[in-house]
XYZ file of C-alpha atoms in Angstrom:
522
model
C 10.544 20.639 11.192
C 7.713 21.609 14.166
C 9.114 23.206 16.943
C 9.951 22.222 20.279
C 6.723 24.499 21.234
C 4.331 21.426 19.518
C 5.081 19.392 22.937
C 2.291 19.432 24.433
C 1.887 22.297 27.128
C 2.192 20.990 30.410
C 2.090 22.838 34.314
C 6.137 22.487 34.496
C 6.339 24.500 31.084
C 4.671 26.823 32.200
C 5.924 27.326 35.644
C 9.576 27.937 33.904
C 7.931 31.335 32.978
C 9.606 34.780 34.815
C 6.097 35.083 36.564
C 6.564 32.127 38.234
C 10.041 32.549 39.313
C 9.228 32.748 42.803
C 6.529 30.080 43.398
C 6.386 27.225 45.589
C 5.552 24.361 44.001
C 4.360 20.614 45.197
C 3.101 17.723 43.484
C 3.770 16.412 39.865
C 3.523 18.797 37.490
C 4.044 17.260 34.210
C 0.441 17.323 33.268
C -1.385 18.959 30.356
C -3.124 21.907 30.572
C -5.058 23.695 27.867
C -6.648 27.117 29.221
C -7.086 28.536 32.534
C -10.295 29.345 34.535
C -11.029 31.107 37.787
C -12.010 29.377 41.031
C -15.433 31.501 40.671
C -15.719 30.873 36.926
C -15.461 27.193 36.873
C -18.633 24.955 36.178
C -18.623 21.290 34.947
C -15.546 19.163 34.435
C -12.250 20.725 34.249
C -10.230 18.047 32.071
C -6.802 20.005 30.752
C -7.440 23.157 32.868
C -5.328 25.319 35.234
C -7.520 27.017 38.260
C -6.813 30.415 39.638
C -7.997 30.379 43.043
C -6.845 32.750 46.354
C -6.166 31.200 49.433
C -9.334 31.796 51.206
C -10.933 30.083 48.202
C -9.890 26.489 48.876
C -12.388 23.681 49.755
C -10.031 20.792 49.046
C -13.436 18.317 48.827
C -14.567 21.027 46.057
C -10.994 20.229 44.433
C -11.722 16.671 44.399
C -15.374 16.527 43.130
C -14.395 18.799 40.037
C -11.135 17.412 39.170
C -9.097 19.905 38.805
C -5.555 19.354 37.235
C -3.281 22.168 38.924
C -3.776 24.760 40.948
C -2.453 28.164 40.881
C -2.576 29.633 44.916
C -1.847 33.128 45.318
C -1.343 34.684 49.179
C -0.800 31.173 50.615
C 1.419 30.957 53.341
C 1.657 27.358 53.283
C 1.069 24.679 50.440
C -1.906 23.055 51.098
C -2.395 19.198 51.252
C -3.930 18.519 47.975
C -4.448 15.332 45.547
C -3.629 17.658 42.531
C 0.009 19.723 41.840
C -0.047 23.332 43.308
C 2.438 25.976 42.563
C 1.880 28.876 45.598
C 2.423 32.311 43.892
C 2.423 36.236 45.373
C -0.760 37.560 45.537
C 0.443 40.238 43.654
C 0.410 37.685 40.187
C -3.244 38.006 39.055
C -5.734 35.848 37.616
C -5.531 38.198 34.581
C -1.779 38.088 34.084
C -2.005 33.906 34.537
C -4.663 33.370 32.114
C -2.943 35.301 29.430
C -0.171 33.973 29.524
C -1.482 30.115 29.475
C -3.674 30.944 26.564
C -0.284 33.196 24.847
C 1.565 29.865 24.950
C -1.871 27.489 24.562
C -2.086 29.630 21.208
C 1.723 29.975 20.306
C 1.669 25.702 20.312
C -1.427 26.026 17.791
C 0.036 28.143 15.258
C 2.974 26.041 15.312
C 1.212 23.048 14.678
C -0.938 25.041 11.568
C 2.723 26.494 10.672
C 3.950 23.087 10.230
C 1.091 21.453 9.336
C 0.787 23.919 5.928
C 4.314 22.922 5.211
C 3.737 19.435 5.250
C 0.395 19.962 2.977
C 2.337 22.253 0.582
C 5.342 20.051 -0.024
C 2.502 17.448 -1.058
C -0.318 18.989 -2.576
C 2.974 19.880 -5.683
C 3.137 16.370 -5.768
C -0.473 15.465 -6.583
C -1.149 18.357 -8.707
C 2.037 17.131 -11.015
C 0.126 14.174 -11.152
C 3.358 12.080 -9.358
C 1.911 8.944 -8.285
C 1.829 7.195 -4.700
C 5.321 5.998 -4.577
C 6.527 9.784 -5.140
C 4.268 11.222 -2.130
C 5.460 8.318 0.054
C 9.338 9.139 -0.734
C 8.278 12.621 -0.185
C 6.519 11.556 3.780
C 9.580 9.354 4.276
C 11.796 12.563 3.847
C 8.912 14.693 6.213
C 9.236 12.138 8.695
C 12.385 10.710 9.013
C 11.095 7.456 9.113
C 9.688 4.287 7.258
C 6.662 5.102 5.797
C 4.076 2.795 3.945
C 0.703 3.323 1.912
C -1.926 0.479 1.904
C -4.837 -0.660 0.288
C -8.344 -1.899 2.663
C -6.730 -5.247 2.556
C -3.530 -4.041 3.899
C -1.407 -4.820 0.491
C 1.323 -2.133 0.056
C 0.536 0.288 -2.694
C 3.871 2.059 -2.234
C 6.569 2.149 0.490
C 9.486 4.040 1.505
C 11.188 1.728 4.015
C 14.253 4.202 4.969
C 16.581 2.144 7.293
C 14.881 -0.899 8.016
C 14.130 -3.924 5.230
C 11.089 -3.557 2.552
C 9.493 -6.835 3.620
C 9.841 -6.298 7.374
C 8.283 -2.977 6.943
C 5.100 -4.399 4.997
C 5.053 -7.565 7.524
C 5.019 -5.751 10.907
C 1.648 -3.608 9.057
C -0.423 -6.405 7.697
C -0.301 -8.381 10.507
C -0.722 -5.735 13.194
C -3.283 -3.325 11.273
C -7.111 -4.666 12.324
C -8.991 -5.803 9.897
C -12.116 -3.344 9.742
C -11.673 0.425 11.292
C -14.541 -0.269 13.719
C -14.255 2.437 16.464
C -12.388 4.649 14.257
C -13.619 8.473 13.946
C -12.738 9.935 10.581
C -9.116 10.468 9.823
C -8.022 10.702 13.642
C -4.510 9.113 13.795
C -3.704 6.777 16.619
C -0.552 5.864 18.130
C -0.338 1.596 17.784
C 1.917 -0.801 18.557
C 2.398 -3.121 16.327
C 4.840 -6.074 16.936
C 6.882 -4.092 19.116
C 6.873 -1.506 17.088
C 5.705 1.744 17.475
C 3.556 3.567 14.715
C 1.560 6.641 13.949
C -1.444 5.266 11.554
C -4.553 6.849 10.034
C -7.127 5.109 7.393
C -7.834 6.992 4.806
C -11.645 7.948 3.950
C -13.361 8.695 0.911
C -16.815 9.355 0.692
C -17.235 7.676 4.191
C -15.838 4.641 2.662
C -12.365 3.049 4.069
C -9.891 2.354 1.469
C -6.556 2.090 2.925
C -3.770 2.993 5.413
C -0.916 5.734 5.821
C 1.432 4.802 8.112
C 4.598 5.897 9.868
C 6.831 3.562 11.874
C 8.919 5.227 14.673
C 12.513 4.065 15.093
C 13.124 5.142 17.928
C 11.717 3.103 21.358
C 11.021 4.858 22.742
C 9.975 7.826 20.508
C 10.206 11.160 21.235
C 7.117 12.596 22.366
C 7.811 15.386 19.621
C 8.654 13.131 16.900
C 5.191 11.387 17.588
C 3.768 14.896 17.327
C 4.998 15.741 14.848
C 4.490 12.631 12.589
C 0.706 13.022 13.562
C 0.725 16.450 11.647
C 2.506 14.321 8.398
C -0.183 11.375 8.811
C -3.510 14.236 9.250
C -2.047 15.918 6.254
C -1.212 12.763 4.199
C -4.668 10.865 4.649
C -6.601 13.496 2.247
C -4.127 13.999 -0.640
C -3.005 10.084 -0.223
C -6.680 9.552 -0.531
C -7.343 12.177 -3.451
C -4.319 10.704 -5.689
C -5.703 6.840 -4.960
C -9.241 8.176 -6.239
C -7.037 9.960 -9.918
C -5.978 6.753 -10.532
C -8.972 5.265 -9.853
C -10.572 7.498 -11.969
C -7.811 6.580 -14.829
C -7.847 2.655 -14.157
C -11.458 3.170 -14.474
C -11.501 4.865 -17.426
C -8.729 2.375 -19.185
C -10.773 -0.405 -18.103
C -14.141 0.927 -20.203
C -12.416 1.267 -23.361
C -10.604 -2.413 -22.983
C -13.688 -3.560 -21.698
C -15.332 -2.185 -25.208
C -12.682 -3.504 -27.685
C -13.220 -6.990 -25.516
C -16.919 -6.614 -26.056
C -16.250 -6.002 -29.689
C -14.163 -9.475 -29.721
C -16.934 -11.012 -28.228
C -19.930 -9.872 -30.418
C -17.550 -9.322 -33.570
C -18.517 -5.933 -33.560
C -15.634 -4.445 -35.945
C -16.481 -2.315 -39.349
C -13.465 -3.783 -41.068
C -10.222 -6.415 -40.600
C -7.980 -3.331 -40.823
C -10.689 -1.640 -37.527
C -10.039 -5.035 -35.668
C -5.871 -4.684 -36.589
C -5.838 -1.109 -35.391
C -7.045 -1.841 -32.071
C -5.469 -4.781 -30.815
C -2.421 -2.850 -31.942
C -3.501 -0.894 -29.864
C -3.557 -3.103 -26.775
C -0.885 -5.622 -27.653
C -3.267 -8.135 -28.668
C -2.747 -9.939 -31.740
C -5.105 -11.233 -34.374
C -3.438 -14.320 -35.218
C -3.225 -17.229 -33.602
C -5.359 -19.757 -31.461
C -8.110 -18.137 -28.827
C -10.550 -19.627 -26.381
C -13.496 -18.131 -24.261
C -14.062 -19.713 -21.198
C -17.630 -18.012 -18.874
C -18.294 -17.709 -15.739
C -21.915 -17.790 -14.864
C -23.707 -17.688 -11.368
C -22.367 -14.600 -9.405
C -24.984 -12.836 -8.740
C -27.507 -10.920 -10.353
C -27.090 -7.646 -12.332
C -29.903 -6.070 -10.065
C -28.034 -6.918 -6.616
C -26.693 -3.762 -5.454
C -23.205 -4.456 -5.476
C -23.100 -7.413 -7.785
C -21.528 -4.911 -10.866
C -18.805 -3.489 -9.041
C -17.639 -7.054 -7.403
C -17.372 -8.684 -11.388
C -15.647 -5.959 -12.573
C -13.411 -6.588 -9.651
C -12.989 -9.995 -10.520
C -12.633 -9.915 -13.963
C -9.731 -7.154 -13.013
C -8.111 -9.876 -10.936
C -8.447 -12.776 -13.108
C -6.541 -10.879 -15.702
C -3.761 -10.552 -12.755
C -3.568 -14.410 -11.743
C 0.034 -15.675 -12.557
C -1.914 -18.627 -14.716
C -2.657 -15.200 -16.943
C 0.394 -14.000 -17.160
C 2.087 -15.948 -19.389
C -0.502 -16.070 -22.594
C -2.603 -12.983 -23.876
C -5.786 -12.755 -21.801
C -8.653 -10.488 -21.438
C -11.559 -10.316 -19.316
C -14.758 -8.168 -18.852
C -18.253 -8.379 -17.825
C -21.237 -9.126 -19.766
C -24.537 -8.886 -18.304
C -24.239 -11.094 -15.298
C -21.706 -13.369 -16.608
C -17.855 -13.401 -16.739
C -16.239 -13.665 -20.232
C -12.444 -14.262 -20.781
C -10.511 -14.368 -23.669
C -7.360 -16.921 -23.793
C -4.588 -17.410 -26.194
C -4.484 -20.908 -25.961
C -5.044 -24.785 -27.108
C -7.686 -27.221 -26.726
C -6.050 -28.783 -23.947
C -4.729 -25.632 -22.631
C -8.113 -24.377 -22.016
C -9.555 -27.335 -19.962
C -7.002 -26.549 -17.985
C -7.025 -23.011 -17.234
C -10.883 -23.641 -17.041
C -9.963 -25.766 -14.027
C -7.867 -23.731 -12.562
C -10.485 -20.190 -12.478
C -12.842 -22.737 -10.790
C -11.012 -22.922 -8.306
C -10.295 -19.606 -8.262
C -13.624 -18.821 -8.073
C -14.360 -21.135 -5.399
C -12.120 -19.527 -3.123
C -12.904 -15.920 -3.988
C -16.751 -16.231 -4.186
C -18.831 -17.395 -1.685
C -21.859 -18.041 -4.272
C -21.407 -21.593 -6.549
C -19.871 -20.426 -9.864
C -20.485 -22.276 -13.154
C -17.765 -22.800 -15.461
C -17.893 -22.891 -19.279
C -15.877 -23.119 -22.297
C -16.383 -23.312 -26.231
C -13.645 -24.847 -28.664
C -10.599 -22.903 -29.514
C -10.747 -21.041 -32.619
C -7.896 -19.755 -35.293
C -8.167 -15.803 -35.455
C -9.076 -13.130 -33.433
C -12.347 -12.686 -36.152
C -13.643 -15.982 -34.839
C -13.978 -15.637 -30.903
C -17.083 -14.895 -31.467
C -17.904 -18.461 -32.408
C -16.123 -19.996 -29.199
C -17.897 -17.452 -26.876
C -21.372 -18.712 -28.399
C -20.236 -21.953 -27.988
C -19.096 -20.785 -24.186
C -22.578 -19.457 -23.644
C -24.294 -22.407 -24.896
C -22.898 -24.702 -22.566
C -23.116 -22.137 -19.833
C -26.905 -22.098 -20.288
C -26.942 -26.025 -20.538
C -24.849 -26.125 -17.234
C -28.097 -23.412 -15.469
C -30.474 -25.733 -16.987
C -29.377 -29.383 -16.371
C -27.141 -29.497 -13.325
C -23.510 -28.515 -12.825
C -22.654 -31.716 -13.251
C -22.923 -30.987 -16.634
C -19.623 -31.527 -19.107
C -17.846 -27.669 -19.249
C -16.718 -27.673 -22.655
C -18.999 -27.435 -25.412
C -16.848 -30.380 -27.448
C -17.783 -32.286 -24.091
C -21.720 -32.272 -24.305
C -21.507 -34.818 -26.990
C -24.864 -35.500 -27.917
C -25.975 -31.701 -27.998
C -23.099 -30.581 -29.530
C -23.627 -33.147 -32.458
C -27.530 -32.021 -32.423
C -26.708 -28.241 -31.721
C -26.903 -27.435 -36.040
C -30.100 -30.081 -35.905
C -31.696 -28.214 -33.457
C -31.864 -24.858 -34.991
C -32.647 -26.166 -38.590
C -36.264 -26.322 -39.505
C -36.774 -29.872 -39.581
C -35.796 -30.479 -35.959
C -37.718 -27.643 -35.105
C -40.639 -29.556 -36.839
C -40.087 -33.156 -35.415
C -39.721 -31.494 -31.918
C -43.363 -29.803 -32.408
C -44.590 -32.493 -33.770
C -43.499 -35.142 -30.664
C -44.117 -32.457 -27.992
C -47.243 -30.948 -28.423
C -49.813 -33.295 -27.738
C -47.998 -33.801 -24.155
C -48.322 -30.436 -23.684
C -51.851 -30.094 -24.742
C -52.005 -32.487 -21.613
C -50.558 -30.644 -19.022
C -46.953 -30.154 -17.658
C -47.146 -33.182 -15.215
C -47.704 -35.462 -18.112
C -44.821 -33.908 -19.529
C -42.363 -34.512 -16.673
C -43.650 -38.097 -16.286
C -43.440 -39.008 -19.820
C -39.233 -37.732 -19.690
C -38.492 -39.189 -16.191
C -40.221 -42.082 -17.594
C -37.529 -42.355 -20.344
C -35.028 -40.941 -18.633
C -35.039 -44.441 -15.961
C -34.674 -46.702 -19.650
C -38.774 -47.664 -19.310
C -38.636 -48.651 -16.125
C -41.873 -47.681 -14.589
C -41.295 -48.474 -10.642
C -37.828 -46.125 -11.155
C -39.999 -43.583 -13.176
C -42.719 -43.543 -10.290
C -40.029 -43.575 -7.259
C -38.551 -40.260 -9.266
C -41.900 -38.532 -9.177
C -43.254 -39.442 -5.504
C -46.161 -40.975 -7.112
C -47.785 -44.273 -6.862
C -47.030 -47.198 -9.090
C -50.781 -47.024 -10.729
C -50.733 -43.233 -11.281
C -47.442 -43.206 -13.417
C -48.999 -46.334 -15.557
C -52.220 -43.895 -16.074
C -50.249 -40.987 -17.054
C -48.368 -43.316 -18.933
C -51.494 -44.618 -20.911
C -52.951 -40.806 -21.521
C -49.386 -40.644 -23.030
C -49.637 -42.805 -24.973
C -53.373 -42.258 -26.935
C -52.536 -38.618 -26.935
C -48.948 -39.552 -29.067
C -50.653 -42.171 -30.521
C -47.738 -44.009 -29.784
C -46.893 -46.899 -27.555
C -44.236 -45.934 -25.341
C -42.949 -49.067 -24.265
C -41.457 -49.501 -27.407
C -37.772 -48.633 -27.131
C -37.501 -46.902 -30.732
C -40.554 -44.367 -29.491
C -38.772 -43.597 -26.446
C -35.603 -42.823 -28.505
C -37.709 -40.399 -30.083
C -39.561 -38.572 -27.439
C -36.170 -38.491 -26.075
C -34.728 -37.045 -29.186
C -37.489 -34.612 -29.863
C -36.714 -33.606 -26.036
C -33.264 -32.588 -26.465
C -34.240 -30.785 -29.874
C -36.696 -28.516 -28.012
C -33.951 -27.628 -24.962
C -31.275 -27.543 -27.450
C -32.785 -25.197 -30.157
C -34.617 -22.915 -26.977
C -31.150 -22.325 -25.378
C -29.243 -21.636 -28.638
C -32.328 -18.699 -29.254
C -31.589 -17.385 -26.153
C -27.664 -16.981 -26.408
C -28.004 -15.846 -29.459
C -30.624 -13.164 -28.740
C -27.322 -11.982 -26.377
C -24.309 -12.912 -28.693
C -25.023 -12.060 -32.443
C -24.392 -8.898 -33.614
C -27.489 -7.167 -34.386
């Protein structure tokens, strides 16, 4: 417990001294003081400090101008008429003898604070060297303290809390809605005294690496407190902030380090990278995940870039979270981070996973402030063949990027593509698409685009022409180059099926290269 010496020192403590026994005193003396100067001696402001000054000294507009906070008058035969508090001693009490005793007590209050303050640091650096966990150092500050006590994250969620008298949920209430948002204004750990829906608390945020990532707080229950209880709770709070902040960094570390090797045996699931059926057993063993039954992938595209500074750290975040939502709870999911996209695994049917597809875009829609695209392959028997949904997921990801988000999310959805998908890679589609497509290209990319808008509006020229900004007479010319370079005419509906056909070849069997290029084991 700090001693009654930690209140701060003020003029009347001191005056209770034996060398002030016989003073005459005027004014209110209950004001701090720190150290103690000579009327000669002083220069610049004098915020906290006691002047020595004889009687002859005085120049009361002198007092004024420096602010001086009490006065010590030795030899005055009268107290003088004075803005400040003024205690009117013999002049046989020295400057000597008055200054060492204000800095004797000045000093004493110090090492009381250190005293206490090293008991307070002991009692919980055993805690975080036994590796205890936040909920053990906040029982221990709750016993410190005497008081409710509660550890929070940046977004003032409670990471542990000892609520002594008063209710849990009150406790965590009163903080979250009476903690600011940001720690603008804030110097380092420096506690501050708040209130905070009438109640009164001692509250620090706790810094690492110049980065805020959470609270310590102690909630008086008193009103109003005991100037020594708030002292001494500041002590507890200065002390807390650093090992509070060194344990939350441990498990950090740990939750870090568990999430890498999850995040590999995911990756594994998703590239099939496993040297045997019994390697694959022995770790989802291993993590509670088993290899039989019905799994879906569902991606998450459109986040932000791998090169963005802190585009990495926010998916691993939410891929962290999604594995948290209650919609996860209840069925075996997984989640991790693969290049720039989202991947998550999920025990579940066909028409399970539309759903839960729906329900992380809105997730996503309310957690990111960037447009997210949302895909899904079809559900798959064993946990050997998620590799075949998540190709399928990346498919119609890369579909989604390329056509519109408008696009169907499931790969069962795309229809035509999905029919074509096994066309499209073969080496006869290959062939009929390089056979339709490159005399348009030899032509340029315009006549390109205008031959595929032109099919796209079912022949209709004016449509086609509106669609490109162009005049009526240029699309019919580009129409006509078309046409001799294909050596087709293209206002036959069976050609246009074909261009059209040897179009979605080309995008199809291009986007399956790229995925997987990314997806199959190499």
């Amino acid at each position: 417990m700090l001693p009654a010496e930690h209140s701060p020192l003020t003029f009347a403590r001191l005056l209770q001294e034996r060398l002030f026994r016989d003073a005459v005193v005027a004014g209110d003396t209950d004001r701090p003081i720190t150290w103690c100067l000579a009327w000669d001696e002083i220069d610049g402001p004098l915020e906290d400090v006691l002047v020595y000054a004889h009687a002859g000294q005085l120049d009361p507009a002198a007092v004024r101008k420096r602010g001086v906070v009490a006065l010590i008058v030795a030899g005055a035969t009268e107290v003088p008429e004075l803005d400040v508090p003024v205690a009117i001693v013999p002049e046989r009490i020295t400057y000597r003898e008055v200054g060492r005793l204000v800095a004797e007590l000045a000093l004493a209050r110090e090492t009381h604070v250190l005293r206490y303050g090293l008991t307070v640091h002991r009692s919980l650096a055993e805690l975080l060297y036994r590796g205890a966990g936040l909920a053990a150092l906040c029982h221990q500050l709750g016993r410190l303290s005497r008081c409710p006590v509660a550890i929070l994250d940046r977004q003032r969620r409670p990471l542990a809390c000892e609520p002594g008298e008063l209710d849990r949920e009150t406790v965590l209430a009163t903080l979250h809605d009476g903690l600011p948002a940001t720690i603008d204004g804030w110097h380092g750990h420096e506690p501050r005294t708040m209130t905070l829906d009438g109640t009164t608390c001692m509250v620090s945020p706790i810094m690492l690496g110049g980065r805020h990532d959470g609270w310590v707080a102690v909630l008086e229950t008193a009103e109003p407190p005991h100037p020594h209880d708030l002292a001494e709770h500041r002590v507890v709070v200065e002390q807390a902030v650093t090992i509070v902040g060194t344990e939350m960094l441990r498990m950090r570390s740990v939750e870090q380090a568990e999430e890498r090797a999850r995040g590999d045996f995911v990756h594994a699931l998703l590239h099939a990278r496993f040297s045997n059926l019994r390697d694959l057993e022995a770790r989802a063993a291993h993590y509670g995940f088993p290899t039989e039954g019905t799994f879906g992938v569902v991606v998450v595209g459109g986040l932000g870039a791998p090169d963005e500074a802190d585009s990495p750290n926010t998916l691993f975040q939410l891929a962290r979270e999604i594995t948290r939502l209650p919609s996860s709870q209840d069925r075996h999911t997984l989640a991790t981070v693969v290049g720039d996209v989202l991947a998550v695994i999920r025990e579940v049917s066909d028409d399970d996973l539309a759903e839960y597809a729906t329900v992380l875009e809105h997730e996503f829609a309310r957690r990111v402030p960037k447009p997210a695209i949302v895909a899904f392959g079809r559900s798959v028997t064993g946990a050997r063949r998620i590799i075949d949904s998540y190709r399928e997921a990346r498919i119609t990801l890369k579909l989604r990027q390329r056509l519109g988000n408008g696009t169907a999310r499931g790969f069962e959805d795309l229809r035509v593509f999905a029919v074509l998908a096994d066309l499209a890679t073969g080496e006869q589609g290959k062939a009929f698409a390089r056979e339709m497509l490159a005399p348009l290209r030899s032509g340029g990319a315009d006549l390109e685009q205008a031959v595929f808008t032109y099919v796209s509006c079912g022949g209709n020229v004016n449509a086609a022409a509106r669609e490109l900004h162009i005049h009526r007479n240029t699309m019919l010319y580009k129409l006509d180059r078309a046409s001799r370079a294909l050596r087709l005419d293209l206002r036959q509906a069976e050609h246009q099926c074909a261009l059209w056909l040897a179009g979605k070849l080309d995008l199809l069997a291009d986007t399956i290269a790229t995925v997987d290029r990314d997806v199959l084991p190499t």
